[in-house]
mmCIF file of C-alpha atoms and ligand atoms in Angstrom:
data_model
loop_
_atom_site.group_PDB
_atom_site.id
_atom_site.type_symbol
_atom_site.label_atom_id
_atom_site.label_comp_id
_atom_site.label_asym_id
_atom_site.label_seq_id
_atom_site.Cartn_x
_atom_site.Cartn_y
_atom_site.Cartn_z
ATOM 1 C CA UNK H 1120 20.184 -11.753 2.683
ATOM 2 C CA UNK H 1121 21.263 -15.219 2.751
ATOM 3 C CA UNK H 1122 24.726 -16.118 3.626
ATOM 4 C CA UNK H 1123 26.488 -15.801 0.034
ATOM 5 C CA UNK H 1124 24.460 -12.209 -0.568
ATOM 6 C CA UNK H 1125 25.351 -9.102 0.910
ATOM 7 C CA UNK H 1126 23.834 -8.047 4.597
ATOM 8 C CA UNK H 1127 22.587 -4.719 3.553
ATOM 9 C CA UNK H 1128 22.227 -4.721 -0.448
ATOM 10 C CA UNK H 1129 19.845 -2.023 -0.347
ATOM 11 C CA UNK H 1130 22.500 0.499 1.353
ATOM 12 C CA UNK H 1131 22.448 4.086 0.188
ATOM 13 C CA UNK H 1132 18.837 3.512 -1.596
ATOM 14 C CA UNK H 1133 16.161 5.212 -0.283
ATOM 15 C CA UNK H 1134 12.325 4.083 -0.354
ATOM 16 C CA UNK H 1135 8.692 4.579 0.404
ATOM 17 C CA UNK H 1136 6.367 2.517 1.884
ATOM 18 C CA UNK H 1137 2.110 3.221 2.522
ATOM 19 C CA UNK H 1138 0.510 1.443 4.707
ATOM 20 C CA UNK H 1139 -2.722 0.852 6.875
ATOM 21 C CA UNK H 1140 -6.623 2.080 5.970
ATOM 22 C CA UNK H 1141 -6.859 5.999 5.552
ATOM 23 C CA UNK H 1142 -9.613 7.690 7.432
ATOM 24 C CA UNK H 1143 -12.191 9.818 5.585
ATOM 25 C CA UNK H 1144 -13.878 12.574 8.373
ATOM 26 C CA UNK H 1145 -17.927 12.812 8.424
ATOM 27 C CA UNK H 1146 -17.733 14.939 11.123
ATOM 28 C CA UNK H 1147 -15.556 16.156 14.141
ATOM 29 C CA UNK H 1148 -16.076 12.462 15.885
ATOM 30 C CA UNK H 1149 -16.735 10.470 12.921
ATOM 31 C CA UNK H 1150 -14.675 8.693 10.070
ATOM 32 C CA UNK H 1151 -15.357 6.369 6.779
ATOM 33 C CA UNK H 1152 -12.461 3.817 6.830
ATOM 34 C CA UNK H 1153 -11.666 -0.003 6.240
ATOM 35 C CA UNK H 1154 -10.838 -3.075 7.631
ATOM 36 C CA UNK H 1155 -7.042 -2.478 6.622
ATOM 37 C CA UNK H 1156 -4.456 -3.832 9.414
ATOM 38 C CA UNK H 1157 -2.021 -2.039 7.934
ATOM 39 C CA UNK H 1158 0.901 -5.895 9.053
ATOM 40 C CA UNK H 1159 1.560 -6.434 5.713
ATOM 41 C CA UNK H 1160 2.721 -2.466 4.931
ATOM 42 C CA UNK H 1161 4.616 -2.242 8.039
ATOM 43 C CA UNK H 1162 6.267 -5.629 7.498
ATOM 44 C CA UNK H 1163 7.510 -4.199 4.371
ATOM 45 C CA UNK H 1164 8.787 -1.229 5.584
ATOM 46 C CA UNK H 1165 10.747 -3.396 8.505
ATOM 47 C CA UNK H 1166 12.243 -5.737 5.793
ATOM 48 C CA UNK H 1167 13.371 -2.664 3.386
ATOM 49 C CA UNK H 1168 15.260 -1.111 6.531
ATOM 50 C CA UNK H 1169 16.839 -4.160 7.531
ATOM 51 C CA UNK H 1170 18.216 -4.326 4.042
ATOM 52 C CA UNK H 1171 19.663 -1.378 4.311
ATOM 53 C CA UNK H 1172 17.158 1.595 2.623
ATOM 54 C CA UNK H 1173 16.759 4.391 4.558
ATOM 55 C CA UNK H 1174 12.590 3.910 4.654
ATOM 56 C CA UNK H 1175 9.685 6.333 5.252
ATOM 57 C CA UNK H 1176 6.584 4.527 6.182
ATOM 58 C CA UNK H 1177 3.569 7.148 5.870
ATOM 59 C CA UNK H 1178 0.722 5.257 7.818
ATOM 60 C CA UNK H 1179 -3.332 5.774 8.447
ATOM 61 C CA UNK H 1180 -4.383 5.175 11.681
ATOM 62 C CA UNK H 1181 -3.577 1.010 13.099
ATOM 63 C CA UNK H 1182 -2.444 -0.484 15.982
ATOM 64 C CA UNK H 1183 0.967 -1.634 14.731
ATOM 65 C CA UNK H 1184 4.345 -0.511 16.334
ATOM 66 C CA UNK H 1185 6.695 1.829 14.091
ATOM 67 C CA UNK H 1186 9.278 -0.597 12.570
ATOM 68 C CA UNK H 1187 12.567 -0.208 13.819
ATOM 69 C CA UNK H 1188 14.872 2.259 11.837
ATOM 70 C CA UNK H 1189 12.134 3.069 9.689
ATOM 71 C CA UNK H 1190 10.957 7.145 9.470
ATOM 72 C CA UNK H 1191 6.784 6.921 10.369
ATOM 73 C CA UNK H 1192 4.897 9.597 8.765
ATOM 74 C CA UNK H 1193 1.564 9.373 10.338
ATOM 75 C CA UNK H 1194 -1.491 10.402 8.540
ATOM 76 C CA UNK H 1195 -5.452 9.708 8.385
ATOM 77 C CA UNK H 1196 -6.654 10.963 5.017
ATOM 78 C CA UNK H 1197 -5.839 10.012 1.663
ATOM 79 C CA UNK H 1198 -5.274 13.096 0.760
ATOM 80 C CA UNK H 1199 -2.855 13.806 3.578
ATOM 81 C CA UNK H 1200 -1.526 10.440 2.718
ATOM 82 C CA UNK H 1201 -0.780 11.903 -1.152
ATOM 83 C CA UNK H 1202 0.749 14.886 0.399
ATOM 84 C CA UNK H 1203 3.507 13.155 2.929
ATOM 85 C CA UNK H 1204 4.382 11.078 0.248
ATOM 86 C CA UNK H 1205 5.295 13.560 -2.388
ATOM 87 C CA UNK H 1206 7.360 15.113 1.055
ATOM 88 C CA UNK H 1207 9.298 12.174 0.453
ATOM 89 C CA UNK H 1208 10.395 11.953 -2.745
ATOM 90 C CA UNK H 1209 12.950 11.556 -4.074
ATOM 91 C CA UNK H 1210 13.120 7.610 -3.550
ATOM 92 C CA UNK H 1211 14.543 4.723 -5.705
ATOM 93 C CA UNK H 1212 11.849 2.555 -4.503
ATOM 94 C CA UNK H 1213 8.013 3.009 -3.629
ATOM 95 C CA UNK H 1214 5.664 0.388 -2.467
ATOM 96 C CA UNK H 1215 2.336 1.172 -2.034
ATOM 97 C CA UNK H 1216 0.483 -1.351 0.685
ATOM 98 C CA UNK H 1217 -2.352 1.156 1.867
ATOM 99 C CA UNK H 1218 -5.760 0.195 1.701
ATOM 100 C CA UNK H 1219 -6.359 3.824 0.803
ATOM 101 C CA UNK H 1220 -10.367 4.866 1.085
ATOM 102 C CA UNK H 1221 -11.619 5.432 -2.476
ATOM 103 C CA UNK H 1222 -13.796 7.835 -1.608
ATOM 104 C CA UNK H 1223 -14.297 10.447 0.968
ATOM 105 C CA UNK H 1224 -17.010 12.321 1.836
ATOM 106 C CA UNK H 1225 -17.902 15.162 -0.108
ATOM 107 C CA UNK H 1226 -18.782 17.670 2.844
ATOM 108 C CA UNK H 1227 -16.759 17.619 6.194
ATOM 109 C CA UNK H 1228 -19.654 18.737 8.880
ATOM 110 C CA UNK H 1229 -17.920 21.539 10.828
ATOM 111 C CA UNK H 1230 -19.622 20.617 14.202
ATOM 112 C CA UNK H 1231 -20.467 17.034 15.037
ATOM 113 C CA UNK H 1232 -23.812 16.154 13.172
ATOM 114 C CA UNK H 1233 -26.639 15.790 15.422
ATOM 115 C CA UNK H 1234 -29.158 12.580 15.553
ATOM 116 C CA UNK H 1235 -32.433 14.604 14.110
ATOM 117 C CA UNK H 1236 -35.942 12.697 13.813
ATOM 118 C CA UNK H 1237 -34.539 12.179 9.594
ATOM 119 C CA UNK H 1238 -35.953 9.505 8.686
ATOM 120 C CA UNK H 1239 -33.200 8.660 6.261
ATOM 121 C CA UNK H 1240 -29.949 10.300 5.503
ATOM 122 C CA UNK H 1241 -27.679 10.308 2.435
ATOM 123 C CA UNK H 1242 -24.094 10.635 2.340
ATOM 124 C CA UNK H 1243 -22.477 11.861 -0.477
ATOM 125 C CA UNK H 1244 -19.060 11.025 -1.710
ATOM 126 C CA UNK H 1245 -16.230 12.461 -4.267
ATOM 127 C CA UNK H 1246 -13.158 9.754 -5.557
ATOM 128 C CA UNK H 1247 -9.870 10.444 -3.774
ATOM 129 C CA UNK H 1248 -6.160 10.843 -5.189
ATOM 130 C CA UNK H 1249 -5.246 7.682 -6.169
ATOM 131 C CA UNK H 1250 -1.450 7.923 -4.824
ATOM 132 C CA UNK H 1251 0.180 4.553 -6.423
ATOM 133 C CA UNK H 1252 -1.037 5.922 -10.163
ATOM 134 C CA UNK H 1253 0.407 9.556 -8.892
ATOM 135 C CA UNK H 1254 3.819 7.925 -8.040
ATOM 136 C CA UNK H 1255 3.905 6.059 -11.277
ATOM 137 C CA UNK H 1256 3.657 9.394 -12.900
ATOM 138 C CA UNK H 1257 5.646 11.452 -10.746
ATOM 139 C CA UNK H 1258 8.253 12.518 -13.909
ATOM 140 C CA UNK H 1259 11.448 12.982 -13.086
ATOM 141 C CA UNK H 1260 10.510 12.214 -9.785
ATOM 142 C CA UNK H 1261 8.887 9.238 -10.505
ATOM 143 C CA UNK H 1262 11.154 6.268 -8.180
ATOM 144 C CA UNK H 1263 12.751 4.216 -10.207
ATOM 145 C CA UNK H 1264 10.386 0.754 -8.728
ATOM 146 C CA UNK H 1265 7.312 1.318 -8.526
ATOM 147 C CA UNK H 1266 5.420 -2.025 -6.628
ATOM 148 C CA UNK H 1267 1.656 -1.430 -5.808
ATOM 149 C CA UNK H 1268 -0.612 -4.350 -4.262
ATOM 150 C CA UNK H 1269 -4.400 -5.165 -5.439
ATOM 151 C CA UNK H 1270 -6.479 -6.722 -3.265
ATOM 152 C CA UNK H 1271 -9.231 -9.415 -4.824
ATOM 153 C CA UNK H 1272 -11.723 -11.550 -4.095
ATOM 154 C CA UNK H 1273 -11.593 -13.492 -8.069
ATOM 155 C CA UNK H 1274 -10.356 -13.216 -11.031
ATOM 156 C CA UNK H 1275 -7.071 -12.147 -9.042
ATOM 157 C CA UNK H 1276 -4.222 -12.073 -11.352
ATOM 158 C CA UNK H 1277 -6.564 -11.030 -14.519
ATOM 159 C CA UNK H 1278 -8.031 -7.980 -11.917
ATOM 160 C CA UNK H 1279 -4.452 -7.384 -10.793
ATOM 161 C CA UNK H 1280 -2.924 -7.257 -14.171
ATOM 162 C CA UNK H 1281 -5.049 -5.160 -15.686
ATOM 163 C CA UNK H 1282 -4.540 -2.536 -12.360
ATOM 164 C CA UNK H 1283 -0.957 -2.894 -13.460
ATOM 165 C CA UNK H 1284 -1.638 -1.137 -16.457
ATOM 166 C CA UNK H 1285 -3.748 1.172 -15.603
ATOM 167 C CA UNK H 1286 -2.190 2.534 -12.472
ATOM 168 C CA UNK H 1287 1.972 2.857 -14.722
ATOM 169 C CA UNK H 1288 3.392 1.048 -11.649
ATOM 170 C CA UNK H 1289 6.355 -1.598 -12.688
ATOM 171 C CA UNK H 1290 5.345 -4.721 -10.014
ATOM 172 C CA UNK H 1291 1.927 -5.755 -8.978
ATOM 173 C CA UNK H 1292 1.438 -7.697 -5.769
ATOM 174 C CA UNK H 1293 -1.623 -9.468 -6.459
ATOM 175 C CA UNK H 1294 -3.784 -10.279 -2.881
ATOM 176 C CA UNK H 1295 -5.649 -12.789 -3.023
ATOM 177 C CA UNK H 1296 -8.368 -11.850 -0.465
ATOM 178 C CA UNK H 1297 -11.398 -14.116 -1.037
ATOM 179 C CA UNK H 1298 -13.287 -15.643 2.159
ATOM 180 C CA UNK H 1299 -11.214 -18.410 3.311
ATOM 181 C CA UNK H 1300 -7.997 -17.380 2.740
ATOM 182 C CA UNK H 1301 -7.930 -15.501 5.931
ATOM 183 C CA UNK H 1302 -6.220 -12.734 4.459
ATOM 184 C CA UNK H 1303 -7.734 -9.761 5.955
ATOM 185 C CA UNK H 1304 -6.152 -9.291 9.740
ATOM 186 C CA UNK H 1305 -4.860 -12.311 9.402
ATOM 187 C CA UNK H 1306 -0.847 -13.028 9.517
ATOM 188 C CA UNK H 1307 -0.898 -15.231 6.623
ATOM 189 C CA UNK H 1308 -0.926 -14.147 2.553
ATOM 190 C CA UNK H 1309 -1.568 -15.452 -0.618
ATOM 191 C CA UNK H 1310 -0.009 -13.661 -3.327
ATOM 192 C CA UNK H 1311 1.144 -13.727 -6.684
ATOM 193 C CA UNK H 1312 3.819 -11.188 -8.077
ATOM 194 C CA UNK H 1313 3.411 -9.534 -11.350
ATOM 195 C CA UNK H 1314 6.491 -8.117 -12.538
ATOM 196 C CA UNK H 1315 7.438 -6.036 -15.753
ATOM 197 C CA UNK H 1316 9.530 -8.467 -17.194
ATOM 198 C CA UNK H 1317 7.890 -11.770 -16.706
ATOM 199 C CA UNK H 1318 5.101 -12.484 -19.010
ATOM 200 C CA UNK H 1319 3.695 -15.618 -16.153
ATOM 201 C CA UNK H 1320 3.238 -14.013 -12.602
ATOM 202 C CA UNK H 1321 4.881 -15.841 -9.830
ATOM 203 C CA UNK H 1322 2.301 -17.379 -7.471
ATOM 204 C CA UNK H 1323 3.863 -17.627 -3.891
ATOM 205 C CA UNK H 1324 2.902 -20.251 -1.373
ATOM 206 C CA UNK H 1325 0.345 -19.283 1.368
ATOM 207 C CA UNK H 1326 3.213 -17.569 4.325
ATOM 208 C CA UNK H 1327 3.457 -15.245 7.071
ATOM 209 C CA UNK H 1328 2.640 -11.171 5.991
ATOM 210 C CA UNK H 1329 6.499 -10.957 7.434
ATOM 211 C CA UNK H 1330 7.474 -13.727 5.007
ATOM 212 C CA UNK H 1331 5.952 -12.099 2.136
ATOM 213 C CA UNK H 1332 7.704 -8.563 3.452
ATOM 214 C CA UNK H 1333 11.233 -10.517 3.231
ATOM 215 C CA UNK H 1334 10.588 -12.295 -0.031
ATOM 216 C CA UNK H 1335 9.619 -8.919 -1.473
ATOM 217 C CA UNK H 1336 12.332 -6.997 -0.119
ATOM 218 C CA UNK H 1337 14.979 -9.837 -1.136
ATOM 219 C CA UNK H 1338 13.038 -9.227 -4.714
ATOM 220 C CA UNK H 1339 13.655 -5.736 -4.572
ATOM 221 C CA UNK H 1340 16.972 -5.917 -4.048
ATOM 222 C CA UNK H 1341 17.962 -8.428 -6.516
ATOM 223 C CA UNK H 1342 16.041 -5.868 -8.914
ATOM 224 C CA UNK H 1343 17.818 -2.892 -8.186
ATOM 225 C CA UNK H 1344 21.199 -4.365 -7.959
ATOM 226 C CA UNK H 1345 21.205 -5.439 -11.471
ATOM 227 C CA UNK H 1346 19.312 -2.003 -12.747
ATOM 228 C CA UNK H 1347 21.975 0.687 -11.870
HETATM 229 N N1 CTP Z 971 -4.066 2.868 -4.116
HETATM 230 C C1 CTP Z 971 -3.580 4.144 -3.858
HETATM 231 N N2 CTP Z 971 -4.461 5.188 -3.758
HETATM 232 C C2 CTP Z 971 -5.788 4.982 -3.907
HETATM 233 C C3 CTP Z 971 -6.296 3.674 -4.156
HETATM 234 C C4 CTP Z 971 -5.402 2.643 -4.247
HETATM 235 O O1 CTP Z 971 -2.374 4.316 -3.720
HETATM 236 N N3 CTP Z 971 -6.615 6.036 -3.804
HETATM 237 C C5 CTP Z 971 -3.106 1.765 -4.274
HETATM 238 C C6 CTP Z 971 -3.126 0.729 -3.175
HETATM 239 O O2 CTP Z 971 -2.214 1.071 -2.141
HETATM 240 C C7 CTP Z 971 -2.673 -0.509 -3.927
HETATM 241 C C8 CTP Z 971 -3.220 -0.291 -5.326
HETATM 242 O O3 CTP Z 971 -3.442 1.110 -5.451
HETATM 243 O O4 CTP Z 971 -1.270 -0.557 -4.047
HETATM 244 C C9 CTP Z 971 -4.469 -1.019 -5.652
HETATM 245 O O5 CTP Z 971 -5.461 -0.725 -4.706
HETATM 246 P P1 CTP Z 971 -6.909 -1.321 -4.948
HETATM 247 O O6 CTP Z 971 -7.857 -0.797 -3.914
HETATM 248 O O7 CTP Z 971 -6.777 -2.814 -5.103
HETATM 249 O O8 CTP Z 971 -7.232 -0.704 -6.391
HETATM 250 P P2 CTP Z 971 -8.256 0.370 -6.906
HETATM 251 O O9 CTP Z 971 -7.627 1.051 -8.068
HETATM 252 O O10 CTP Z 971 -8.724 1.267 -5.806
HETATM 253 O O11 CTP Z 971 -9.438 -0.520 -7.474
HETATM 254 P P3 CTP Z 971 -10.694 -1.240 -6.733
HETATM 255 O O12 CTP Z 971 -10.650 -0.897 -5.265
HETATM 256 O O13 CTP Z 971 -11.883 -0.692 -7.432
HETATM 257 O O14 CTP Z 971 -10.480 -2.723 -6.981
HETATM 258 CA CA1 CA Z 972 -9.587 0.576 -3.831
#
């Protein structure tokens, strides 16, 4: 908060946060998953507790630390990923970050699939939960900020908007992910926000994943301070 604000203006709120890829099992030893790195979702988490929410971070498999002060729910499906987070609720904020698979493989092999002389093999896949729409739509459970993220490669506040709509969520973080702007395990971000209220999205200046995690948080705040 900066030094007229309050240190902890999210205090006595409590929130979600996903984050990370989601693994998708083939078999015993083998997984479909993404090139997720799961900073920016963490970052967020971080910046939430450090404003004062108490947080729950449900995370896919990454490399990242557990924030500090932050509850980590650690998951590798999306459709354990679904589950944790409707463990969590009731929250006043949700903000979904995780590159969550879209699709999973329709058949789990029981043993580890062996190598054969198949000259060709097809895998075949069924959509997953889509957890940001199932939050948006979660009734009277439903939190009361709703902030999902859409990664692009063009087209990216058009693409994003239109996810906006389609998932019920209130705030769209629009990623801009195209070659170049290093996004992908990379520290830096280029994003636009696309809130309820504002008709032009906000385009941010390329910054740090933490700086976007602050920015959004501080965002977040100022939101729900005025709302209740
Ligand atoms: N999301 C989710 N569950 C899914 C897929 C996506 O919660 N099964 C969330 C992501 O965490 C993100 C938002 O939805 O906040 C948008 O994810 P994205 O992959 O950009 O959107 P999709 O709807 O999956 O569309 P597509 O991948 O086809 O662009
Ligand atoms: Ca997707």
């Amino acid at each position: 908060a900066g030094y007229f604000g309050q240190a902890r203006p999210l205090a006595g709120r409590r929130a979600l946060v996903t984050s990370g890829p989601t693994h998708e099992p083939i078999d015993p030893v083998r997984y479909l998953a993404n090139r997720s790195s799961g900073k920016q979702g963490h970052a967020i988490a971080g910046a939430l507790a450090r404003l004062g929410a108490a947080t729950t971070l449900v995370t896919g498999p990454t490399v990242q630390v557990d924030p500090p002060g932050v509850r980590v729910q650690h998951v590798e499906s999306a459709r354990d990923m679904l589950a944790a987070c409707q463990d969590a609720l009731p929250v006043d904020i949700a903000v979904c970050a995780a590159a969550v698979a879209d699709w999973r493989p329709s058949d789990c092999a029981p043993q580890k699939m062996k190598r054969g002389d198949a000259a060709e093999l097809g895998l075949r896949l069924q959509p997953n939960p889509d957890i940001l729409a199932a939050l948006s739509a979660a009734g009277n459970q439903r939190p009361a900020l709703v902030v999902g993220f859409a990664a692009e490669t063009e087209r990216v506040v058009e693409h994003a908007r239109e996810k906006r709509a389609r998932k019920g969520c209130d705030w769209i973080v629009a990623n801009d992910v195209s070659v170049g702007t290093g996004t992908f395990g990379g520290d830096d971000n280029t994003v636009h926000l696309i809130t309820d209220d504002a008709t032009t999205p906000e385009t941010w200046p390329r910054m740090t994943k933490q700086a976007v995690a602050d920015t959004l948080a501080e965002r977040i705040a100022e939101r729900l301070g005025t709302a209740k």
